Structures are given as C-alpha cells and as structure tokens.
Short mmCIF file of C-alpha atoms in Angstrom, two decimals:
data_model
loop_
_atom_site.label_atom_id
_atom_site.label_comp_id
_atom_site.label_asym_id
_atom_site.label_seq_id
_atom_site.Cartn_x
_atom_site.Cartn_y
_atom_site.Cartn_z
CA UNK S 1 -15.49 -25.79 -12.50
CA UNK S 2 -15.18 -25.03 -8.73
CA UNK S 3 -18.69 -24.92 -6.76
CA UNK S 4 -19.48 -21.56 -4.73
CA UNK S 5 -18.24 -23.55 -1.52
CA UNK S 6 -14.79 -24.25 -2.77
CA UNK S 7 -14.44 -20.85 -4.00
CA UNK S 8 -14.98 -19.44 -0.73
CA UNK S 9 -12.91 -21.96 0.93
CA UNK S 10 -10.26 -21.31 -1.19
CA UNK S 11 -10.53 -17.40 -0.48
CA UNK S 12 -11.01 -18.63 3.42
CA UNK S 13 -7.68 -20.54 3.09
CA UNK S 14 -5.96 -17.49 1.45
CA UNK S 15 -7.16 -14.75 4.45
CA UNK S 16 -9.33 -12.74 2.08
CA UNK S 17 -12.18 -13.80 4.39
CA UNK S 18 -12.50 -15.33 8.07
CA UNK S 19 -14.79 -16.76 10.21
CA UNK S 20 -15.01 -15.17 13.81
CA UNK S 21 -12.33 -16.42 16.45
CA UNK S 22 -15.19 -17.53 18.42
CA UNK S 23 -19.28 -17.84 18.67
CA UNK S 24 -20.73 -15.67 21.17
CA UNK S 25 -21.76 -18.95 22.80
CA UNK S 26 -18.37 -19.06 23.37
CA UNK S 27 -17.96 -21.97 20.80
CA UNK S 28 -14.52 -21.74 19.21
CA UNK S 29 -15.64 -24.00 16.23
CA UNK S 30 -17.00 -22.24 13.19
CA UNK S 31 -18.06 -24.12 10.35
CA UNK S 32 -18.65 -22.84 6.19
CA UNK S 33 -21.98 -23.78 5.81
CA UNK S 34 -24.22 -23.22 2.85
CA UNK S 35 -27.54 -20.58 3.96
CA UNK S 36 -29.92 -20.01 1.08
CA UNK S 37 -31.65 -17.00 3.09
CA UNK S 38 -28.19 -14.95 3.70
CA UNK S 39 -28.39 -12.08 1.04
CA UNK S 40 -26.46 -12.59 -2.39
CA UNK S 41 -23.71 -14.92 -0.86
CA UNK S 42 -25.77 -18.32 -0.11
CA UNK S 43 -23.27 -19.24 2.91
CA UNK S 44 -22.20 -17.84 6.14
CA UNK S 45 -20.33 -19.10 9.39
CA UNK S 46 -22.23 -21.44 11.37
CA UNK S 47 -21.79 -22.46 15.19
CA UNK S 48 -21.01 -26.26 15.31
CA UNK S 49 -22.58 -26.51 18.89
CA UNK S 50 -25.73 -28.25 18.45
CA UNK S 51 -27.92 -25.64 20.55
CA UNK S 52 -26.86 -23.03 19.22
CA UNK S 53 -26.18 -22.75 15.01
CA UNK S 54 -25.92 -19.14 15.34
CA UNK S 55 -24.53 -17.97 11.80
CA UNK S 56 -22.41 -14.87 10.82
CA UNK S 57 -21.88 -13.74 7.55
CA UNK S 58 -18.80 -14.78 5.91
CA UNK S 59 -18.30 -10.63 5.00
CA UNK S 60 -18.10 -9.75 8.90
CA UNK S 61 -14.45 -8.69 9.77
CA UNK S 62 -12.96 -8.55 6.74
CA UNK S 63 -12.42 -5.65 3.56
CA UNK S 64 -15.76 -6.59 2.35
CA UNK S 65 -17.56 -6.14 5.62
CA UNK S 66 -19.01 -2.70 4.05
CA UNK S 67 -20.09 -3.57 0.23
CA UNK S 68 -22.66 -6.89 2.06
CA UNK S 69 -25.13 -6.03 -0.74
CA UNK S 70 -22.96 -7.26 -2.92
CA UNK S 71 -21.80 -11.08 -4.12
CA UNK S 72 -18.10 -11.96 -3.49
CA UNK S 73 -17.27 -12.03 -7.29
CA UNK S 74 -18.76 -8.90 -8.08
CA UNK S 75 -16.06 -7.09 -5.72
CA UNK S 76 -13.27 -9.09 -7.06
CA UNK S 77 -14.34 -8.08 -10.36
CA UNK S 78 -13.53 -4.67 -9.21
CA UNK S 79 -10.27 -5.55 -7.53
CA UNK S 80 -9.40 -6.43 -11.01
CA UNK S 81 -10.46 -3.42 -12.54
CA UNK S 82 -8.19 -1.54 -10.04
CA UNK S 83 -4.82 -4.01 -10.12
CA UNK S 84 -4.77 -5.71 -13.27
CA UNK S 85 -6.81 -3.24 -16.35
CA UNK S 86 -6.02 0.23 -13.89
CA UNK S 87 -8.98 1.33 -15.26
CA UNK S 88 -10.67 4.82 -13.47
CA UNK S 89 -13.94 4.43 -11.80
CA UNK S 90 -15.60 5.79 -14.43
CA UNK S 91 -13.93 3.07 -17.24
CA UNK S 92 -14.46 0.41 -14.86
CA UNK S 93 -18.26 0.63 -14.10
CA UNK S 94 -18.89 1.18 -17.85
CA UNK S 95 -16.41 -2.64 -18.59
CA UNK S 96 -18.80 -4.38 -15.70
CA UNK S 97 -21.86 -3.29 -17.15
CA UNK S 98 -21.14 -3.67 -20.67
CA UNK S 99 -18.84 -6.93 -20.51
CA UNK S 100 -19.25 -8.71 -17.45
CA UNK S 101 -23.07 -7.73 -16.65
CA UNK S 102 -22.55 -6.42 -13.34
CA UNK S 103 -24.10 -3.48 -12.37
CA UNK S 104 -22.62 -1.24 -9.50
CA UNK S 105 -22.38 2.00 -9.17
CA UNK S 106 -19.37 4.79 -9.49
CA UNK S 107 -20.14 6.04 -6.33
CA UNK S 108 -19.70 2.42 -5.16
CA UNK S 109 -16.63 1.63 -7.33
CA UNK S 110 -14.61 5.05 -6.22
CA UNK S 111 -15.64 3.86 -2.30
CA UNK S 112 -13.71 0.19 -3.26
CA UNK S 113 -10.83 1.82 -4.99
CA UNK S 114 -10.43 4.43 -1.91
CA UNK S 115 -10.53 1.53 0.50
CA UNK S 116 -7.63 -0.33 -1.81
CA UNK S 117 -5.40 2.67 -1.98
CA UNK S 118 -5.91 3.10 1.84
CA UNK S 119 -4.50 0.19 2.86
CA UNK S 120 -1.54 -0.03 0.56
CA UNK S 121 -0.78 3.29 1.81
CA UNK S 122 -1.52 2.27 5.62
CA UNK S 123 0.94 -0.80 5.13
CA UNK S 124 3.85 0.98 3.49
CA UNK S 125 3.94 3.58 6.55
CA UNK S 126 4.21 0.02 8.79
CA UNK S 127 6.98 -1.66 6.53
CA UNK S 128 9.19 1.84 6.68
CA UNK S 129 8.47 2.08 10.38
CA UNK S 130 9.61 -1.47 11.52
CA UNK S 131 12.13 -2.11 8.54
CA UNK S 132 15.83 -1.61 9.12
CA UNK S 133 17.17 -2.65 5.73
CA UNK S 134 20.60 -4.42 6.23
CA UNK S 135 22.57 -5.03 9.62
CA UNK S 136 25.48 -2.24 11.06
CA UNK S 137 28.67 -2.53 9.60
CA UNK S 138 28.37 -4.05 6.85
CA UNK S 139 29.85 -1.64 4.48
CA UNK S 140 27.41 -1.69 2.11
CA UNK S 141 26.42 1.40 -0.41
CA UNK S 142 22.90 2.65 -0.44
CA UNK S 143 21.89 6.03 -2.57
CA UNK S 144 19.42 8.39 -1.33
CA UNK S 145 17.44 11.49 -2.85
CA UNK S 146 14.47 13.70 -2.51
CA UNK S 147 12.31 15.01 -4.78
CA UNK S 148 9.36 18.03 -4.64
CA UNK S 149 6.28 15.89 -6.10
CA UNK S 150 4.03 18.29 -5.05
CA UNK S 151 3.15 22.41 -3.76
CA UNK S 152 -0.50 22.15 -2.20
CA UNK S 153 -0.81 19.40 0.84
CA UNK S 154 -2.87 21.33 2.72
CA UNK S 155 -0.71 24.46 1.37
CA UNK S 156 2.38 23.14 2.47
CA UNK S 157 5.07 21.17 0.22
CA UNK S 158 5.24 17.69 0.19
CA UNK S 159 8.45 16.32 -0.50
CA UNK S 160 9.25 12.44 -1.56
CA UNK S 161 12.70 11.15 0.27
CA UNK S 162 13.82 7.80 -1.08
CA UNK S 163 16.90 5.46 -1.17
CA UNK S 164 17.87 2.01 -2.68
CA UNK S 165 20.02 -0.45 -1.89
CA UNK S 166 22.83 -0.21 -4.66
CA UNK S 167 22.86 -3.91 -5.17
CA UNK S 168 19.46 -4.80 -5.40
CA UNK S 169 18.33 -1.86 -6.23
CA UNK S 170 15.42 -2.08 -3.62
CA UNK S 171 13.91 0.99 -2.79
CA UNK S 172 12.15 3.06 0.04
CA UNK S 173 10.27 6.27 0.40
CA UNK S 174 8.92 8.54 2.56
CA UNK S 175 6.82 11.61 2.60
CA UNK S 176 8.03 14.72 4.77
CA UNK S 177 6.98 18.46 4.51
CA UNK S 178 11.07 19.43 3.85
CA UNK S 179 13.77 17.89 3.33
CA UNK S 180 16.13 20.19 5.77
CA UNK S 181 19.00 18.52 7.72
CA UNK S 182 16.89 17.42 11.16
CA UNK S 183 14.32 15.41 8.86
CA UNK S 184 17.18 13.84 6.26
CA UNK S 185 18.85 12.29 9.30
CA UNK S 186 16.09 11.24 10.92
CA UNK S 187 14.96 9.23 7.98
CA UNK S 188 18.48 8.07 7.09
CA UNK S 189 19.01 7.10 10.73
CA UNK S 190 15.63 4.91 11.30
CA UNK S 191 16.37 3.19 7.49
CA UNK S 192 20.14 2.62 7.42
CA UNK S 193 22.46 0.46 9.94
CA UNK S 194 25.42 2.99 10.80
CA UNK S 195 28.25 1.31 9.59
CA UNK S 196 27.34 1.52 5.73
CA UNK S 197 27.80 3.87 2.69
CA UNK S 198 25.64 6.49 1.39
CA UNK S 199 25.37 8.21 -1.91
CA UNK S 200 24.15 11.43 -1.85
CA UNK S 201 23.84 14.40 -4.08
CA UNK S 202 25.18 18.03 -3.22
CA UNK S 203 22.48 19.07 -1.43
CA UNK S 204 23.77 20.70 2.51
CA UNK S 205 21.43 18.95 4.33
CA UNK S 206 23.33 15.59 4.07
CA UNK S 207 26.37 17.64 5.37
CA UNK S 208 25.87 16.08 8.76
CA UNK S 209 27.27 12.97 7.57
CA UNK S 210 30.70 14.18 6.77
CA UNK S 211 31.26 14.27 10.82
CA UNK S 212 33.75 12.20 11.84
CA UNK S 213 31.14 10.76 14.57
CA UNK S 214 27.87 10.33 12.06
CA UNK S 215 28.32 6.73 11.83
CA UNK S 216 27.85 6.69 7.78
CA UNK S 217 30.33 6.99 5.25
CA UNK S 218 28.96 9.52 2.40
CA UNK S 219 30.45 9.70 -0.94
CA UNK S 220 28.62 12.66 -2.85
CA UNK S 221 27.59 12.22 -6.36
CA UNK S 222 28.33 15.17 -9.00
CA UNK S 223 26.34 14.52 -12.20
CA UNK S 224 28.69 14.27 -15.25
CA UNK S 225 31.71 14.49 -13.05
CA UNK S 226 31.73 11.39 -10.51
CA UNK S 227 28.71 9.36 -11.42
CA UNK S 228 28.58 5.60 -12.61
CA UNK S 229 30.36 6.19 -15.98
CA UNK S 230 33.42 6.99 -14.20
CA UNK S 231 33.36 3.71 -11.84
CA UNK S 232 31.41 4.88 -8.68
CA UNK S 233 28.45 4.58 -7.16
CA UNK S 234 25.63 7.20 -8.31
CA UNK S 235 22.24 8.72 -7.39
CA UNK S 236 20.59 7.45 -10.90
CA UNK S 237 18.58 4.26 -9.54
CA UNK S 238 16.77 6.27 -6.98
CA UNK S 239 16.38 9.66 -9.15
CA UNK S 240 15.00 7.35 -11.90
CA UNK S 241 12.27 5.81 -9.41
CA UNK S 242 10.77 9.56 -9.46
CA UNK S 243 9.72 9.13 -12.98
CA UNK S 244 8.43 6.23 -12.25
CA UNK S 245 6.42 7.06 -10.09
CA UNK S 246 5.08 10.00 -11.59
CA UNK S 247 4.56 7.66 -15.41
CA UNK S 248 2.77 5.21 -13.56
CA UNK S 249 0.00 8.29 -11.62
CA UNK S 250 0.07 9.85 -15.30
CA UNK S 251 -0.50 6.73 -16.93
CA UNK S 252 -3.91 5.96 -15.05
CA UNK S 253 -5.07 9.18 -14.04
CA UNK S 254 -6.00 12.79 -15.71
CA UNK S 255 -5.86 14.86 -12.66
CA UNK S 256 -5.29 13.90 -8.99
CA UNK S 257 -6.45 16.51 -6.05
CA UNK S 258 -3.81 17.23 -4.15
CA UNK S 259 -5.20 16.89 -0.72
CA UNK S 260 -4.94 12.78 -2.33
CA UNK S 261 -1.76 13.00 -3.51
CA UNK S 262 0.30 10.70 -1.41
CA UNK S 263 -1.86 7.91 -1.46
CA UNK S 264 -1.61 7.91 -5.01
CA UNK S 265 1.73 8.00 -5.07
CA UNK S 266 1.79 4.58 -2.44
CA UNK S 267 -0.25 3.52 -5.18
CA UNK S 268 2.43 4.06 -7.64
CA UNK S 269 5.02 2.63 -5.57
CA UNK S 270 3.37 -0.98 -5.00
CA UNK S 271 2.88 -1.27 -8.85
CA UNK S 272 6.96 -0.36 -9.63
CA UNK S 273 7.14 -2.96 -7.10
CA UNK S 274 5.00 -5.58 -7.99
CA UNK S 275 4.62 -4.84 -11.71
CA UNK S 276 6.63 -8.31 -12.33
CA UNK S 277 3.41 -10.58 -10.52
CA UNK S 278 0.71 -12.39 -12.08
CA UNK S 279 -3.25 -10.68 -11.22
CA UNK S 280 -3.80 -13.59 -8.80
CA UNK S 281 0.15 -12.86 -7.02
CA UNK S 282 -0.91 -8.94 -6.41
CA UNK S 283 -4.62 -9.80 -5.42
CA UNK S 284 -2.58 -12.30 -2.87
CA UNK S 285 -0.25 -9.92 -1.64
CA UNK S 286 -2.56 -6.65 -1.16
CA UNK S 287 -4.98 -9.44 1.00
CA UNK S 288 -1.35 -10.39 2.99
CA UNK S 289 -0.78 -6.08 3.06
CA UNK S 290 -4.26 -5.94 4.54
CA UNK S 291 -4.43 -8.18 6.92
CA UNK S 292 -0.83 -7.21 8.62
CA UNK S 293 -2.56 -3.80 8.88
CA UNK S 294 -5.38 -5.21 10.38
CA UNK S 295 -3.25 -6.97 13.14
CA UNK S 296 -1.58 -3.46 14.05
CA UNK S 297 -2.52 -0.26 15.89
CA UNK S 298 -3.47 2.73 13.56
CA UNK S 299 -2.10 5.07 15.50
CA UNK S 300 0.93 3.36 15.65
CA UNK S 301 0.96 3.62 12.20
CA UNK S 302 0.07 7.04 11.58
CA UNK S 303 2.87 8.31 14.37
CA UNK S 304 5.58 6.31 12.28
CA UNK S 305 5.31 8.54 9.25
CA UNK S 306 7.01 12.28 9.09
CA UNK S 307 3.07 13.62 8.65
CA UNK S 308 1.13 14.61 11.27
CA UNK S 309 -2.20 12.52 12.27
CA UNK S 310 -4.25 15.37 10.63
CA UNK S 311 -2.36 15.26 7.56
CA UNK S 312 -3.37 11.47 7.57
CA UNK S 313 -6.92 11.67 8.33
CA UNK S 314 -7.31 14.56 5.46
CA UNK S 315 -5.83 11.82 2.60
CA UNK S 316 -8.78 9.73 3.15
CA UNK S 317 -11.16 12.74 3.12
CA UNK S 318 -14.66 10.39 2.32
CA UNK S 319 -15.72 13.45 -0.43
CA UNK S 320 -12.74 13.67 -3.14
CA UNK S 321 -11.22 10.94 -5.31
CA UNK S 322 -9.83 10.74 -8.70
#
C-alpha cells in the first residue's frame, strides 16, 4: 500500500499538484517534505536552502488551492463522484457520508463540480480556437450541422454548430446566438482547410459555398433522397451527436437553468468523447485540460468563442447550479 508521500509524489509527477517555480528566497529548489503542523495534508513544499526552509502548501497554485480545509483524497473522492458514478451533488454527498465516511458539504460539492465543468468548458473554447483540423487541399469530406439546444441564454437563442470528420468521425462544436450565413462561414472557415469537402443540409446559409471562389466543395445532403444509403456522404454522424449530447445532460440531470446551459453541454461533449477511458485516464486528462488552461490567457479564451465576454462570465454565475 503506497505511503501518503508516494501518493502525492505520484499526483506531483502527474501535474495535479506543483511546487512553486521558485522560493521567495529566490531558491529554485523545492523539496516534498513531510510537516505534521500543515492542516489535514501532513506535507508541504519546503526550501532546500539551509537558512531559509520556508514551506508552502502543496494546494497553492493548483485546482485545489480553494477547498485547503480539506485532505487530498477527500476531493478526489469527489472528482469521482463527478467523472466516474455522475452522481448530482445531492447523490454524491449522501454516497461520501454513508459509504466512504467523508463528510462535506453540498454547498461544497456543487462549488467542486462548478469548478470541473468550468474548466472543461474553458479548454474546449482553446482547442476550437487554435485547432485547424486537417491541412488545405486535401480533398477530404467533413459534415456539418446546427442544432437549436436551447430558447433562454440570457433571452436570446443559443444555437449548437458542429461538424465531423467523415472518416473518423471526430467531431467539433461551437456555440453561436444564430446560425445565419456571416456566423456559418466564419466557423467553417477558422475549422476547415479550404481545399476540402463539406456536407451540408439544405439550409441557405451554407449557400455561400456554392461560389465558384469559396474555397470548399459542398455536396448538400437531402434526407431519404441522397443520404448514405444511396452511396454518399451524409449529415447523420453529426445530427446523431445532438442526441447525444442531450441523453448524456438527461441522463445525469433533472433540470438544468438555462443561464448554465452551455457548460453543461461541454460537459456532455467530453464524456461522448472520453466515454471509452478508464476513471484514472479521464481524471488524467481533465488534470492535462486544466493545466493547458492554466498556461493560457482567459481572455484569449473567452474572445475565441462566438459569445460575448458577458455571456461567459454569466455561465459561471457563483449562485445557480444543477
């Protein structure tokens, strides 16, 4: 059975937690070291520079940094509530108490869950802001849709506009307030190398592509006339990622408000796709999600998404959850 030091080296070695870059001493050498008196944890960061041994706690600068009160495992325990049981705050605090004997609050458990969902959301807006899936030219077919998940975002509609790479069926989304044709080849444009082939359904706002000068080759989709049955390419992969999506929200939650909607619905997304991990992979890969988020600007981040910065700031409203 590991010892309380390997387990936090092992999380140390993994990026869920970090010592500082540097001692204000200046010392660049941080040791684990093992600290009876810090609170609930029983190690912190010490200062190898023998006048000094100043010591920071191993929580500082990392997703934990606001739940100190609370022991390492305990948190985790709710990371697993949240990623691998998708229990609701409500299911969750009443398994810790009555199964594991850990005792934290709703209030507390809602604040972790928030804090989760957050950053998910955060790093999806960075992968579909720096991502260009596929090089120019290459002839490839991609499908793209959109899709009215919801009426009420601060009284305006929010519409879902996603696409997937026909071959391996990869998919993207984005959230925009219409789907006219100024915002559909925006998206398409910042997504797809010119050069390629997009499926599309018969809505006019994809229109622009049939320009000789678009750079895009579009090939609409009729249902029951021209769709995969009949030995083209179709719309289905990406349409069918809508019901996904909205299976997975219905399948963990009674009633969402909508001022939360889209972060839900990032929550959705990473679950399609990373329903195929082990707990341990997705704990892994929400840390990596996290800490490239970390690295980054938020304002660069919020800019790269088709909602406004107020629209942003409003989804992670500290006094509404699920």
């Amino acid at each position: 059975m590991e010892d309380k030091k390997e387990i936090y080296q092992k999380y140390i070695d993994k990026h869920y937690i970090k010592a500082p870059e540097q001692c204000q001493c200046g010392n660049k050498k941080l040791a684990l070291s093992k600290n009876n008196r810090v609170k609930n944890l029983g190690y912190c960061f010490r200062c190898t520079r023998k006048n000094c041994k100043k010591i920071y706690s191993l929580f500082n600068n990392s997703f934990f940094e606001e739940f100190k009160s609370f022991q390492l495992k305990e948190i985790l325990a709710v990371f697993r509530c949240f990623i691998d049981y998708k229990f609701n705050s409500i299911e969750a605090k009443n398994y810790l108490s009555n199964t594991m004997n850990i005792i934290i609050s709703e209030r507390i458990i809602k604040k972790i869950y928030k804090k989760i969902r957050k950053y998910i959301y955060l790093y999806y807006t960075l992968d579909y802001a720096s991502e260009i899936v596929g090089r120019e030219n290459e002839n490839k077919f991609y499908s793209t849709d959109e899709s009215l998940f919801t009426h009420d975002l601060n009284g305006q509609q929010l519409w879902l506009i996603g696409f997937t790479d026909n071959i391996s069926k990869d998919f993207h989304i984005v959230a925009t307030k219409n789907r006219d044709a100024v915002t559909l080849e925006t998206f398409i444009r910042r997504m797809i190398p010119v050069g390629n082939n997009i499926v599309t359904d018969g809505w006019p706002g994809y229109d622009w592509m049939d320009q000789a000068n678009s750079g895009y080759r579009r090939f609409p989709h009729i249902h029951g006339q021209n769709d995969f049955g009949h030995g083209v390419e179709s719309t289905s992969h990406i349409e069918s990622i809508w019901g996904q999506l909205k299976d997975v929200i219905s399948s963990i939650y009674k009633s969402i408000p909508c001022i939360n909607f889209l972060y839900f619905v990032r929550e959705a997304e990473w679950r399609i796709k990373k329903k195929n991990l082990s707990y341990e992979e997705k704990l892994d890969d929400f840390f990596e999600m996290y800490n490239t988020v970390m690295g980054i600007d938020e304002e660069f981040i919020y800019d790269s998404d088709f909602l406004n910065n107020d629209d942003i700031n409003n989804l992670f409203n500290e006094n509404d959850d699920e």
